[in-house]
Each structure stands twice: as C-alpha cells, then as structure tokens.
Amino acid sequence: MLGLMQPWPLLCHKILDYAAAQHGQREIVSRSVEGPIVRTTWSGVRERALKVAQRLERDGFGLGDRIATLAWNTARHLEVWYGIMGVGAIYHTLNPRLFPDQIVWIMNHAEDRLLFVDLTFLPIVEKYCPSVTSVKKVVVLTDRAHMPQTSLPNAVPYEEWLAEADGDFSWKSFDENTAAGMCYTSGTTGDPKGVVYSHRSNVLHAMIAAMPDSMGISTRDTVLPVVPMFHANAWGLAQSCPMVGTKMVMPGGKMDGASIYELLDSEQVSFTAAVPTVWLMLLQHLEQTRKKLPYLKRVVIGGSACPRAITEKFQNDYDVEVIHAWGMTEMSPLGTLCTMKPEYDGLEGEARLGIQQKQGYAPFGVEMKVTDDDNREHPWDGKTFGRLKVRGPAVAGAYYGGASEEQFDTDGWFDTGDVAHIDAHGYMQITDRAKDVIKSGGEWISSIDLENLAVGHPDVAEAAVIGIHHAKWDERPLLVIVRKPGKEPAKEDILSFMQGKCAKWWMPDDVAFVAEIPHTATGKIQKITLREQFKDYRLPTDV
Ligand code: ADP
C-alpha cells in the first residue's frame, strides 16, 4: 500500500519560493565585483531568478543543459543558480583556481552550452574559451557601463540580457531526481571527476546541513559563506540559507582578512564558514588591528584539518564557537560536523579541544563505516583506522560518464579515499588520504598525525610526510619541513620534539628541509609532486 500524502517533489526552486513567501524582506548583501556593496532581498533574488529562467528558455536552454558559472559569491550568482535550476538545466560551477587547461578540459567534458562569468575571469575566458566549442554564449555578470571590450563573439552584459525578460514566468516542473548541479573534484590524481547533484539531493542536503546539531542556522542568523559557491556546492549554504530564511552576506572576490572583517562587523554576521587558510588571515588581521568579533557566534571550518591553534584562538580570544567539519564534493559536501553531544557536557579546556580536533559525527542522512582493504568493518574504538566509506541520499552514486567505478560498491557504499577511525561516541577522525598513508611492514602510519606533530614545533612553518621506498619495511616516513623565516632548527631538534608523542615505529626515518611545499588549486599539500621530487631519495635507514 502506498502512503496517501501529496506527491510534492523536492525541487530546488521551491526553496526560493519559500524564502520569498516567508522571509521575503530578509536581506542579501553582496560585495559586488565592480566594488560597491549592493543589497537585495529573498523576494528580489526570486524575481530576478525567474527572469533568468525566462531568458534562458527564450535563448533555447532547458532540461538537461549544462550551464557553467565562473563567479564569486554574490546575489547575482545565486539568482543565476536558481534560474538555471528552474528550467531544469544544470548549474556547473567552475573553480577559477584550477589551471586554465583543467578548466577547459572540464568544460569540454561536461559539454557546457552557456557560461556566466564574472568580470575578474573574463581574460581567462577570452584566452581559453574559444577551444570549448559547445559554449554558444557568454553572459558577463555586469551591466553595460562596466562591460569591457572583448574578443568573444557572443558575449553580452548580464543586466542587458536580463532586462529583456519581464519575469512573468512559472518554474518548470519535473521529477525530483532530475539533475540540478554539477561540480568536478579537483583531480589531484588523474582527470577531474564530475559529481552530479539532483534536486532531491540538494533539498535533502540543505535540510541536513541546517539541522540544529549540524550547522544549526536559523532565520535569526546572518550568514557569511566565505566558502565559494564553486567549492563543493558552497557547503550547502546557497540552499540552506533560503530554506531557513537567514540574512546572507556575500563576500564577492575579496577574501583577505581586512575585507572579511569589514563585512563581519558592518553586517553583524553571526555565522560564517570557510577553509582554515581564510581564518588564519582573519586572525592575523585581528591581532594586528586589535579588533574583536562582537557579533560572530559560530564558525564552520573544514576542507582540510582545522589546526588546534585556530580553534583555540577563536574560542578563547574571541568567544566564537568553532565547528570542525569534514566533507567532500561527492557528499554535497557535508559528511560530519563536530558539534557536542551531551556525553561531552562539562568538558572544558584541553579535553574539549581534543574532541574538536576530530572531524565530528554524521548527521541523519549520512551512514559511515571504516573497513580494511578487504571490506571487513573495523570496530568504533577511536583507534583502528581504515578506509572511510559512506552512503546516503546526498552522496554520489556514480561519477558523470562512469569514471572510477571501483569507488562504488554493490551495497551502495562510496569509498571516500580518506582513512579514518570512529570512536565509541560516533566521532570520526581523518588520519590520512588512502593514497598518502604510509605502509610500513604491513601496518599503516598516518602522515597527517605526523605532520600535525611536526608543525607543533615553534620553528616549523609547514610540514609534509611522505612514504619513501624501503627495502625492509616497504615504506618508511620522510618528514619534509619548511622552516619559519630566520629559524634554523636541526633535524635532531625536530625529531626529539616529536619523540614520545607518537608510536616509536611511526617516527620519521629522516627529515628534509625545503624552501616550499607544493600545493593544489584548493590549497592542499600536493603529495604527488612531493613524492616525484623525492623519488630517488635514499633513507639513511635503508642500507
Ligand atoms: P573540498 O572541495 O571541500 O576540498 P574536495 O572534494 O575537493 O572537497 O576534497 C575533499 C577532501 O578534503 C576529503 O576527502 C578530505 O580528504 C579533505 N577534507 C575535507 N575536510 C577535511 C577536514 N576537516 N579534515 C581533514 N581533511 C578534510
């Protein structure tokens, strides 16, 4: 017997309808790419999103078309997303931090038909876009007055293009499993892989993200997503915020400490989210200017492990609660959040910070397990680590075009490529990427744990640990260090600092000092390049 409830499909534009109906006057404030701060409301965003949809349809775009955006977080980018989804087309966010030839590869692979681009990125597009033959038109996200001369034959200023629509339009309706958005993983190994979100997965993910013990945002919050919309679906905030009707503050292209501080203060932001590097810049700015954060209550930090020092500073010096989070593009992207269960009531100081170093526990809608290489499940004991696998309604079931099928098993589990353990309270901690873990004599050594230990040394600016071939043990760890300017710690200083803080057999066999450690476009350590750099390295223990 089927239930007798209404078949109300979970479609993304219903989120915007709701925001306009219930929270229509709530503001969306953007630092525009042209410079000034501009203001609109959820009603305003909906009105213009309807025009985007109407205009797209008139230009012949609709169901299933991939429509690329290369843009910062602004209200314009939001209305474009919703307009695209509202005709059943698919927003495809491009990450401008990737190398141009990667962007071209991704656009060709997705066969994008139209591109919305911010002024900042027009030079890249002019140079590289002509090799993407599927793109029929380029809409530059500005008005006629700011539209530069361009060599692109089919480029129009957004405001002029939009002005040709009157907004008298109804969203298209279709099945909730229809594709809504697309985002490629950074592709640090091999080609980038396309993740395709559905309307249903986006709506469910937005609900999961907003729940009290997830991000816990409310209509009383003012939310500033520093995390870009092109970075793993803006961690769901582009959908969660209208779903609960928060005020939103969009930082445009300026992510430095001073610019972010200015918005946090002038707009009285209560909630924000970004990767650790952004917060390092903000904390530095605060220290230099001796400013405080009177309005900010909570900050979500993820994308890579949040250093203990950041959590400590936010909480102790600024009275801002840190929520460490883990996720990935394939998970829409939230996987776990480190909010506190009642089991930890009363936990303070170092003990609480220790828990907050973990990536947290999974909300409803994310199932997790940790297994060995033969898919045998490990106990939740907080120490046995293995492959982290997940499943849920907002987790990828396949990549676009069927790439990397081995990551999806027949029971619906997706192998994240991360290595982790889960403790008895359900809190997960990432110990490595599967491809970076060091396999020494059949046992695994976590490169991340060793890196965290090494950066605790006061003279170390950055640390990376890679496995080096070893005749006896297969692999042994090499610690690669960037020293702080003006500091000259010796190998022995660093090793004796680490001694006793990790298992004896985990201790690096050698230390190498370098001027710089290579990073990916999303700011993660590029171990592949590092391994290449040290491929002929001979450890002193390998005799
Ligand atoms: P993002 O775009 O957020 O970087 P990606 O899909 O490119 O997402 O990368 C996801 C990977 O980033 C994860 O598989 C994990 O290795 C790493 N990651 C994300 N959050 C954390 C975290 N809090 N701690 C450690 N690693 C993390």
Coordinates of C-alpha atoms and ligand atoms in Angstrom, one line a residue, residues 185-186 231-232 235 301-306 324-330 333 359 416 418 430 433 448 522 524, ligand 1:
T185 CA 36.5 17.2 -8.0
S186 CA 39.9 18.9 -8.1
H231 CA 33.9 25.0 -3.9
A232 CA 31.9 21.9 -3.2
W235 CA 28.9 23.6 1.7
I301 CA 35.9 25.1 9.5
G302 CA 36.6 22.3 7.0
G303 CA 38.1 21.4 3.6
S304 CA 41.3 20.3 5.4
A305 CA 42.0 19.6 9.0
C306 CA 41.5 22.6 11.3
H324 CA 35.1 21.5 12.7
A325 CA 33.5 19.7 9.6
W326 CA 34.5 17.2 7.0
G327 CA 33.1 16.5 3.7
M328 CA 33.8 16.2 0.0
T329 CA 32.3 17.3 -3.3
E330 CA 30.9 13.8 -3.7
P333 CA 29.5 18.1 0.5
Q359 CA 36.0 15.9 12.2
T416 CA 35.8 8.3 0.1
D418 CA 40.1 9.0 3.2
I430 CA 40.6 11.6 9.5
R433 CA 44.2 10.1 2.4
I448 CA 48.6 13.7 8.9
T522 CA 42.4 24.2 -3.4
K524 CA 46.0 21.2 0.0
Ligands
ADP1 P1 36.8 20.4 -1.0 O1 36.4 21.0 -2.3 O2 35.9 20.7 0.2 O3 38.2 20.4 -0.7 P2 37.1 18.0 -2.1 O4 36.0 17.1 -2.6 O5 38.0 18.7 -3.1 O6 36.4 19.0 -1.2 O7 38.0 17.4 -1.1 C1 37.5 16.6 -0.1 C2 38.7 16.0 0.8 O8 39.2 17.1 1.6 C3 38.2 15.0 1.7 O9 38.1 13.7 1.1 C4 39.3 15.1 2.8 O10 40.5 14.3 2.3 C5 39.7 16.5 2.8 N1 39.0 17.2 3.9 C6 37.8 17.9 3.9 N2 37.5 18.3 5.2 C7 38.5 17.9 6.0 C8 38.8 18.0 7.4 N3 38.0 18.7 8.2 N4 39.9 17.4 7.9 C9 40.7 16.7 7.1 N5 40.5 16.6 5.8 C10 39.4 17.1 5.2

